Tab-separated table of C-alpha atoms in Angstrom:
chain	number	residue	atom	x	y	z
A	1	UNK	CA	158.733	127.354	168.420
A	2	UNK	CA	156.533	125.837	165.862
A	3	UNK	CA	152.979	126.382	165.922
A	4	UNK	CA	151.762	122.963	166.895
A	5	UNK	CA	153.925	123.101	170.192
A	6	UNK	CA	152.805	126.574	171.118
A	7	UNK	CA	149.163	125.229	170.537
A	8	UNK	CA	150.269	122.231	172.906
A	9	UNK	CA	151.685	124.336	175.570
A	10	UNK	CA	148.873	126.859	175.481
A	11	UNK	CA	146.150	124.071	175.811
A	12	UNK	CA	148.020	122.020	178.515
A	13	UNK	CA	149.677	123.168	181.381
A	14	UNK	CA	151.661	121.356	184.455
A	15	UNK	CA	149.664	122.360	187.365
A	16	UNK	CA	149.422	120.883	190.948
A	17	UNK	CA	146.004	118.957	192.245
A	18	UNK	CA	145.134	121.869	194.277
A	19	UNK	CA	145.470	124.201	191.084
A	20	UNK	CA	143.186	121.907	189.175
A	21	UNK	CA	140.482	122.101	191.807
A	22	UNK	CA	140.962	125.800	191.787
A	23	UNK	CA	140.683	125.894	187.941
A	24	UNK	CA	137.525	123.791	188.233
A	25	UNK	CA	135.644	125.806	190.722
A	26	UNK	CA	136.594	129.122	188.521
A	27	UNK	CA	135.496	127.345	185.465
A	28	UNK	CA	132.047	126.296	186.964
A	29	UNK	CA	131.346	129.602	188.552
A	30	UNK	CA	132.160	131.254	185.035
A	31	UNK	CA	129.923	128.897	183.185
A	32	UNK	CA	127.102	129.180	185.483
A	33	UNK	CA	126.008	131.960	187.470
A	34	UNK	CA	123.632	129.523	190.025
A	35	UNK	CA	127.042	128.155	191.257
A	36	UNK	CA	128.087	129.268	194.616
A	37	UNK	CA	131.005	128.263	196.704
A	38	UNK	CA	131.243	128.535	200.367
A	39	UNK	CA	132.452	126.719	203.811
A	40	UNK	CA	134.805	127.538	207.015
A	41	UNK	CA	137.837	129.114	205.643
A	42	UNK	CA	136.841	129.857	201.967
A	43	UNK	CA	138.030	133.618	202.120
A	44	UNK	CA	140.553	133.461	204.867
A	45	UNK	CA	144.491	134.055	203.827
A	46	UNK	CA	144.969	130.070	203.238
A	47	UNK	CA	142.027	129.702	200.891
A	48	UNK	CA	141.570	126.192	202.070
A	49	UNK	CA	145.160	125.131	200.707
A	50	UNK	CA	144.977	127.656	197.934
A	51	UNK	CA	141.602	125.794	196.280
A	52	UNK	CA	139.480	128.842	196.665
A	53	UNK	CA	142.377	131.472	195.611
A	54	UNK	CA	141.009	134.542	193.747
A	55	UNK	CA	137.387	133.245	193.665
A	56	UNK	CA	135.918	136.038	195.768
A	57	UNK	CA	137.719	138.625	193.950
A	58	UNK	CA	136.552	137.308	190.637
A	59	UNK	CA	132.935	136.591	191.458
A	60	UNK	CA	132.235	138.401	194.615
A	61	UNK	CA	131.106	137.867	198.027
A	62	UNK	CA	127.596	136.669	197.505
A	63	UNK	CA	128.739	133.731	195.502
A	64	UNK	CA	131.915	133.168	197.078
A	65	UNK	CA	131.985	133.447	201.275
A	66	UNK	CA	133.215	132.562	204.540
A	67	UNK	CA	130.750	130.923	207.342
A	68	UNK	CA	130.672	130.403	211.069
A	69	UNK	CA	131.232	126.791	212.309
A	70	UNK	CA	127.943	125.508	211.290
A	71	UNK	CA	128.236	121.976	209.582
A	72	UNK	CA	124.546	120.876	209.684
A	73	UNK	CA	123.173	124.464	209.135
A	74	UNK	CA	125.677	125.222	206.110
A	75	UNK	CA	124.410	121.722	204.688
A	76	UNK	CA	120.756	122.375	205.215
A	77	UNK	CA	121.618	126.105	203.433
A	78	UNK	CA	122.872	123.962	200.373
A	79	UNK	CA	119.755	121.670	200.218
A	80	UNK	CA	117.389	124.518	200.182
A	81	UNK	CA	119.287	126.788	197.885
A	82	UNK	CA	119.656	124.004	195.351
A	83	UNK	CA	116.147	123.288	195.432
A	84	UNK	CA	115.517	127.033	194.183
A	85	UNK	CA	117.784	126.778	191.294
A	86	UNK	CA	121.290	127.143	192.759
A	87	UNK	CA	124.443	124.573	192.505
A	88	UNK	CA	126.049	124.965	195.749
A	89	UNK	CA	129.562	123.770	196.419
A	90	UNK	CA	130.662	123.628	200.012
A	91	UNK	CA	133.693	122.656	201.706
A	92	UNK	CA	134.952	120.958	205.036
A	93	UNK	CA	138.577	121.198	205.547
A	94	UNK	CA	138.352	117.625	207.269
A	95	UNK	CA	135.931	114.889	206.101
A	96	UNK	CA	135.330	114.321	210.067
A	97	UNK	CA	133.764	117.714	210.258
A	98	UNK	CA	130.923	116.633	207.930
A	99	UNK	CA	129.751	113.861	210.650
A	100	UNK	CA	127.896	116.710	212.087
A	101	UNK	CA	125.808	117.254	208.920
A	102	UNK	CA	125.044	113.481	208.669
A	103	UNK	CA	120.983	113.879	209.258
A	104	UNK	CA	120.752	116.571	206.283
A	105	UNK	CA	123.096	114.592	203.877
A	106	UNK	CA	121.207	111.263	204.346
A	107	UNK	CA	117.656	112.313	205.374
A	108	UNK	CA	117.287	115.315	202.919
A	109	UNK	CA	120.261	115.677	200.136
A	110	UNK	CA	119.848	111.884	199.442
A	111	UNK	CA	116.052	111.221	199.759
A	112	UNK	CA	114.511	114.331	198.130
A	113	UNK	CA	114.451	113.225	194.445
A	114	UNK	CA	112.969	109.800	195.669
A	115	UNK	CA	110.405	111.250	198.170
A	116	UNK	CA	108.790	113.653	195.779
A	117	UNK	CA	108.491	111.594	192.609
A	118	UNK	CA	111.469	113.008	190.675
A	119	UNK	CA	110.218	116.423	190.621
A	120	UNK	CA	112.978	118.091	192.434
A	121	UNK	CA	116.947	117.043	192.590
A	122	UNK	CA	119.452	118.247	194.838
A	123	UNK	CA	122.570	119.289	192.886
A	124	UNK	CA	125.184	120.165	195.624
A	125	UNK	CA	128.780	119.086	195.856
A	126	UNK	CA	130.340	118.583	199.075
A	127	UNK	CA	134.332	118.589	199.342
A	128	UNK	CA	135.641	116.601	201.932
A	129	UNK	CA	139.336	116.685	202.574
A	130	UNK	CA	140.982	113.872	204.107
A	131	UNK	CA	144.726	113.300	204.849
A	132	UNK	CA	147.224	112.107	207.633
A	133	UNK	CA	150.400	112.981	209.129
A	134	UNK	CA	151.824	115.538	211.961
A	135	UNK	CA	149.539	113.774	214.552
A	136	UNK	CA	146.182	114.211	213.109
A	137	UNK	CA	144.992	111.594	215.141
A	138	UNK	CA	141.541	109.759	215.482
A	139	UNK	CA	139.384	112.551	214.860
A	140	UNK	CA	141.259	114.292	211.767
A	141	UNK	CA	142.303	111.961	209.531
A	142	UNK	CA	139.292	109.387	208.841
A	143	UNK	CA	138.317	107.780	205.455
A	144	UNK	CA	134.790	107.250	205.727
A	145	UNK	CA	133.916	106.802	202.041
A	146	UNK	CA	132.072	103.311	202.568
A	147	UNK	CA	129.725	105.319	204.964
A	148	UNK	CA	128.572	107.530	202.227
A	149	UNK	CA	128.712	105.034	199.565
A	150	UNK	CA	126.036	103.140	201.788
A	151	UNK	CA	123.310	105.602	200.910
A	152	UNK	CA	121.167	105.230	198.099
A	153	UNK	CA	120.813	108.882	196.306
A	154	UNK	CA	124.346	110.065	197.034
A	155	UNK	CA	127.213	109.816	194.659
A	156	UNK	CA	130.998	109.397	195.874
A	157	UNK	CA	133.990	110.311	193.765
A	158	UNK	CA	137.649	109.915	195.038
A	159	UNK	CA	140.191	111.439	192.481
A	160	UNK	CA	143.758	110.339	192.252
A	161	UNK	CA	145.711	113.044	190.198
A	162	UNK	CA	145.308	116.642	188.890
A	163	UNK	CA	143.507	115.583	185.744
A	164	UNK	CA	140.833	113.485	187.105
A	165	UNK	CA	140.608	115.890	190.221
A	166	UNK	CA	139.460	118.774	187.677
A	167	UNK	CA	137.393	116.439	185.532
A	168	UNK	CA	135.341	114.899	188.357
A	169	UNK	CA	134.934	117.977	190.080
A	170	UNK	CA	133.456	119.815	187.067
A	171	UNK	CA	131.218	116.537	186.578
A	172	UNK	CA	130.273	116.736	190.103
A	173	UNK	CA	129.064	120.449	189.876
A	174	UNK	CA	126.936	119.799	187.070
A	175	UNK	CA	125.512	116.415	188.062
A	176	UNK	CA	121.984	116.813	189.350
A	177	UNK	CA	122.372	114.468	192.259
A	178	UNK	CA	124.192	115.147	195.479
A	179	UNK	CA	127.977	114.191	195.139
A	180	UNK	CA	130.435	113.634	197.938
A	181	UNK	CA	133.818	114.708	196.665
A	182	UNK	CA	136.734	113.159	198.830
A	183	UNK	CA	140.257	114.500	198.231
A	184	UNK	CA	143.194	113.155	199.944
A	185	UNK	CA	145.703	116.062	201.056
A	186	UNK	CA	148.700	113.844	200.150
A	187	UNK	CA	147.710	114.553	196.656
A	188	UNK	CA	147.585	118.113	196.842
A	189	UNK	CA	150.991	118.847	195.454
A	190	UNK	CA	151.044	116.243	192.810
A	191	UNK	CA	151.719	117.811	189.321
A	192	UNK	CA	150.488	116.685	185.705
A	193	UNK	CA	149.602	118.506	182.502
A	194	UNK	CA	146.165	119.374	182.753
A	195	UNK	CA	143.917	121.119	179.989
A	196	UNK	CA	143.115	124.693	180.498
A	197	UNK	CA	139.425	124.372	179.063
A	198	UNK	CA	136.202	122.976	180.773
A	199	UNK	CA	135.966	119.199	180.590
A	200	UNK	CA	133.933	116.728	182.718
A	201	UNK	CA	134.742	112.974	183.603
A	202	UNK	CA	131.941	110.727	184.062
A	203	UNK	CA	131.104	109.715	187.627
A	204	UNK	CA	130.911	105.833	187.892
A	205	UNK	CA	133.583	104.961	185.460
A	206	UNK	CA	137.010	103.505	186.460
A	207	UNK	CA	140.249	104.273	184.908
A	208	UNK	CA	142.876	101.360	183.676
A	209	UNK	CA	146.094	102.793	184.778
A	210	UNK	CA	148.176	100.021	182.833
A	211	UNK	CA	147.487	96.558	181.563
A	212	UNK	CA	149.164	93.521	183.114
A	213	UNK	CA	148.100	89.825	182.927
A	214	UNK	CA	149.097	88.446	186.349
A	215	UNK	CA	147.246	90.400	188.844
A	216	UNK	CA	144.924	93.096	188.972
A	217	UNK	CA	145.267	95.688	191.617
A	218	UNK	CA	142.247	97.853	192.284
A	219	UNK	CA	142.744	101.244	194.092
A	220	UNK	CA	141.434	104.565	195.191
A	221	UNK	CA	142.702	108.167	195.784
A	222	UNK	CA	146.332	108.014	197.095
A	223	UNK	CA	146.661	104.210	197.192
A	224	UNK	CA	146.600	104.585	193.446
A	225	UNK	CA	150.160	106.381	193.788
A	226	UNK	CA	151.428	103.681	195.764
A	227	UNK	CA	149.990	100.901	193.464
A	228	UNK	CA	151.964	102.292	190.344
A	229	UNK	CA	155.335	102.757	192.416
A	230	UNK	CA	154.714	99.159	193.603
A	231	UNK	CA	153.941	97.958	189.869
A	232	UNK	CA	156.874	99.215	188.609
A	233	UNK	CA	159.155	97.238	191.116
A	234	UNK	CA	156.908	94.256	190.605
A	235	UNK	CA	157.633	94.401	186.733
A	236	UNK	CA	161.386	93.907	187.530
A	237	UNK	CA	160.321	90.749	188.706
A	238	UNK	CA	158.301	89.896	185.521
A	239	UNK	CA	155.048	90.028	187.441
A	240	UNK	CA	152.726	92.125	185.276
A	241	UNK	CA	150.244	94.186	187.196
A	242	UNK	CA	146.705	95.891	185.970
A	243	UNK	CA	145.715	98.743	188.029
A	244	UNK	CA	142.114	99.798	187.930
A	245	UNK	CA	141.738	103.423	189.574
A	246	UNK	CA	138.255	103.582	190.861
A	247	UNK	CA	137.561	107.293	190.933
A	248	UNK	CA	134.072	106.512	191.838
A	249	UNK	CA	133.004	105.045	194.861
A	250	UNK	CA	129.402	105.048	194.173
A	251	UNK	CA	128.472	104.058	191.524
A	252	UNK	CA	131.092	101.509	191.375
A	253	UNK	CA	132.751	100.424	187.773
A	254	UNK	CA	132.388	96.713	188.563
A	255	UNK	CA	132.124	96.031	184.869
A	256	UNK	CA	135.726	97.197	184.535
A	257	UNK	CA	136.656	95.213	187.627
A	258	UNK	CA	135.152	92.028	186.561
A	259	UNK	CA	136.597	92.036	182.918
A	260	UNK	CA	140.255	92.571	184.659
A	261	UNK	CA	139.750	89.863	187.153
A	262	UNK	CA	138.633	87.523	184.611
A	263	UNK	CA	141.705	88.079	182.688
A	264	UNK	CA	144.229	87.925	185.464
A	265	UNK	CA	142.787	85.517	187.926
A	266	UNK	CA	143.949	87.324	190.874
A	267	UNK	CA	142.685	90.423	192.908
A	268	UNK	CA	144.230	92.807	195.482
A	269	UNK	CA	141.965	95.466	196.494
A	270	UNK	CA	143.729	98.723	198.088
A	271	UNK	CA	141.360	100.421	200.468
A	272	UNK	CA	142.149	103.552	202.493
A	273	UNK	CA	139.670	102.713	205.268
A	274	UNK	CA	139.050	100.073	207.842
A	275	UNK	CA	138.304	96.455	206.800
A	276	UNK	CA	134.653	95.963	208.160
A	277	UNK	CA	131.976	96.679	205.705
A	278	UNK	CA	134.538	98.759	203.489
A	279	UNK	CA	134.609	99.349	199.767
A	280	UNK	CA	137.010	96.917	199.416
A	281	UNK	CA	134.814	94.160	201.031
A	282	UNK	CA	132.163	94.931	198.640
A	283	UNK	CA	134.195	94.708	195.388
A	284	UNK	CA	135.541	91.214	196.770
A	285	UNK	CA	131.927	90.186	197.609
A	286	UNK	CA	130.742	91.102	193.909
A	287	UNK	CA	133.951	89.643	192.239
A	288	UNK	CA	133.291	85.991	194.134
A	289	UNK	CA	129.575	86.081	193.173
A	290	UNK	CA	130.045	86.771	189.502
A	291	UNK	CA	133.878	85.350	188.673
A	292	UNK	CA	134.547	83.007	191.221
A	293	UNK	CA	135.376	80.315	188.766
A	294	UNK	CA	138.092	82.574	186.972
A	295	UNK	CA	140.022	83.164	190.472
A	296	UNK	CA	143.287	81.497	190.537
A	297	UNK	CA	143.951	82.415	194.253
A	298	UNK	CA	141.991	84.071	197.054
A	299	UNK	CA	141.230	87.761	196.679
A	300	UNK	CA	142.842	90.098	199.165
A	301	UNK	CA	142.121	93.456	200.307
A	302	UNK	CA	144.518	95.920	201.950
A	303	UNK	CA	142.852	98.107	204.566
A	304	UNK	CA	143.946	100.074	207.864
A	305	UNK	CA	144.033	98.239	210.942
A	306	UNK	CA	140.561	97.926	212.561
A	307	UNK	CA	141.597	100.632	215.444
A	308	UNK	CA	141.476	104.414	215.183
A	309	UNK	CA	144.764	106.126	214.026
A	310	UNK	CA	147.287	106.627	216.780
A	311	UNK	CA	148.607	110.066	217.004
A	312	UNK	CA	152.406	109.274	217.850
A	313	UNK	CA	154.792	109.140	215.097
A	314	UNK	CA	156.082	105.839	216.430
A	315	UNK	CA	152.477	104.306	216.484
A	316	UNK	CA	151.489	105.294	212.947
A	317	UNK	CA	154.899	104.013	211.462
A	318	UNK	CA	153.226	100.548	210.749
A	319	UNK	CA	149.548	101.553	210.590
A	320	UNK	CA	149.274	102.622	207.117
A	321	UNK	CA	149.841	100.772	203.865
A	322	UNK	CA	152.350	101.813	201.119
A	323	UNK	CA	154.130	100.671	197.916
A	324	UNK	CA	156.185	98.037	200.100
A	325	UNK	CA	153.330	95.898	201.701
A	326	UNK	CA	151.523	96.198	198.282
A	327	UNK	CA	154.654	94.432	196.754
A	328	UNK	CA	154.520	91.905	199.647
A	329	UNK	CA	150.979	91.132	199.247
A	330	UNK	CA	151.206	90.518	195.504
A	331	UNK	CA	154.152	88.299	196.027
A	332	UNK	CA	152.093	86.303	198.398
A	333	UNK	CA	148.952	86.073	196.048
A	334	UNK	CA	151.175	85.119	193.198
A	335	UNK	CA	152.778	82.402	195.462
A	336	UNK	CA	156.048	83.880	194.135
A	337	UNK	CA	159.092	81.976	194.950
A	338	UNK	CA	162.332	84.189	194.079
A	339	UNK	CA	161.329	86.723	196.860
A	340	UNK	CA	165.254	87.833	197.481
A	341	UNK	CA	165.200	89.690	193.966
A	342	UNK	CA	162.318	91.778	195.123
A	343	UNK	CA	163.344	91.977	198.688
A	344	UNK	CA	166.768	93.528	197.392
A	345	UNK	CA	164.908	96.364	195.316
A	346	UNK	CA	162.578	97.133	198.130
A	347	UNK	CA	165.714	97.505	200.415
A	348	UNK	CA	166.939	100.311	198.173
A	349	UNK	CA	163.697	102.005	198.001
A	350	UNK	CA	163.586	104.604	200.971
A	351	UNK	CA	160.836	106.293	202.615
A	352	UNK	CA	162.028	109.297	204.367
A	353	UNK	CA	159.226	109.855	206.766
A	354	UNK	CA	156.213	107.807	206.918
A	355	UNK	CA	153.801	110.461	208.005
A	356	UNK	CA	154.496	112.930	205.328
A	357	UNK	CA	154.350	112.874	201.429
A	358	UNK	CA	157.122	115.601	200.931
A	359	UNK	CA	158.725	118.439	202.294
A	360	UNK	CA	155.878	120.555	201.172
A	361	UNK	CA	153.574	119.106	203.478
A	362	UNK	CA	153.104	121.505	206.595
A	363	UNK	CA	150.801	120.383	209.360
A	364	UNK	CA	148.740	120.102	211.397
A	365	UNK	CA	146.426	121.260	208.419
């Protein structure tokens, strides 16, 4: 094999989203002895879906350890440790469990830097795993990014593929602010070529997935996967979609969004949460404030229904949005007349099970 090809395969390897997180954790702990990692299930046999695999063996049980069920206490420990020079990473296997620690996160972690004149910061990274399927129901599948994004002093990121999962996690760990890192379990087995080396991605910078002149889709987390699939179908009808993958929920990269909307004149925001006071609502509000004269149609957001998620398979069938609902909404925004061609394509696109992303997905956790 030529040397150039050998080098390429050495530097980049196709790995899963969860393996990229494991790489980021390992590289950060190797780089800085002050990085610690803990959480409920961190060292159990499943290693939090495999994300903490081999970390205890590499770095010892003083830096990688399991804890009792104590969400509020584990957050307080992280804040105290960070104020004394450590960089804690702690993990909740469900975002919902983190609600028990909101006092620590909002009144301590987010406020400390401001309350004490910038003398101390709280460099903690909180990994929150969200997802759905297998009857997760109302208390194990919530997407509450807008709740965290509302709080000054917190940064909130939502990766969408293995490459940005690794870069954003490393960026979060070495950021001097508290960062809420929200990962969707439906992305865990997605694969991509990812550099083996240490690299960071900036928090607060969106990524343009593809260029288009007809409509802007702003997406986040798993909805980026659905947006890309929808854009390929729309392209067959000569509708060119520009996808802006947010990556960061706070800060929001409104510059990239405004630039795209001023070009296309149309906007669809894909949010993974409920509609009231959502991230999608904030994006549309700012677009209307600053780019209203460029709009050719009313901006639309696709959210979950304004009800808690049902548990049963039959009731969740129409609860979540996917590429088909995205395509239909884009056609409405475009006032697209020849819908039959698109409907014929959609009919051929099969969704085997609406509550799992693939056969690899095993529930309930």
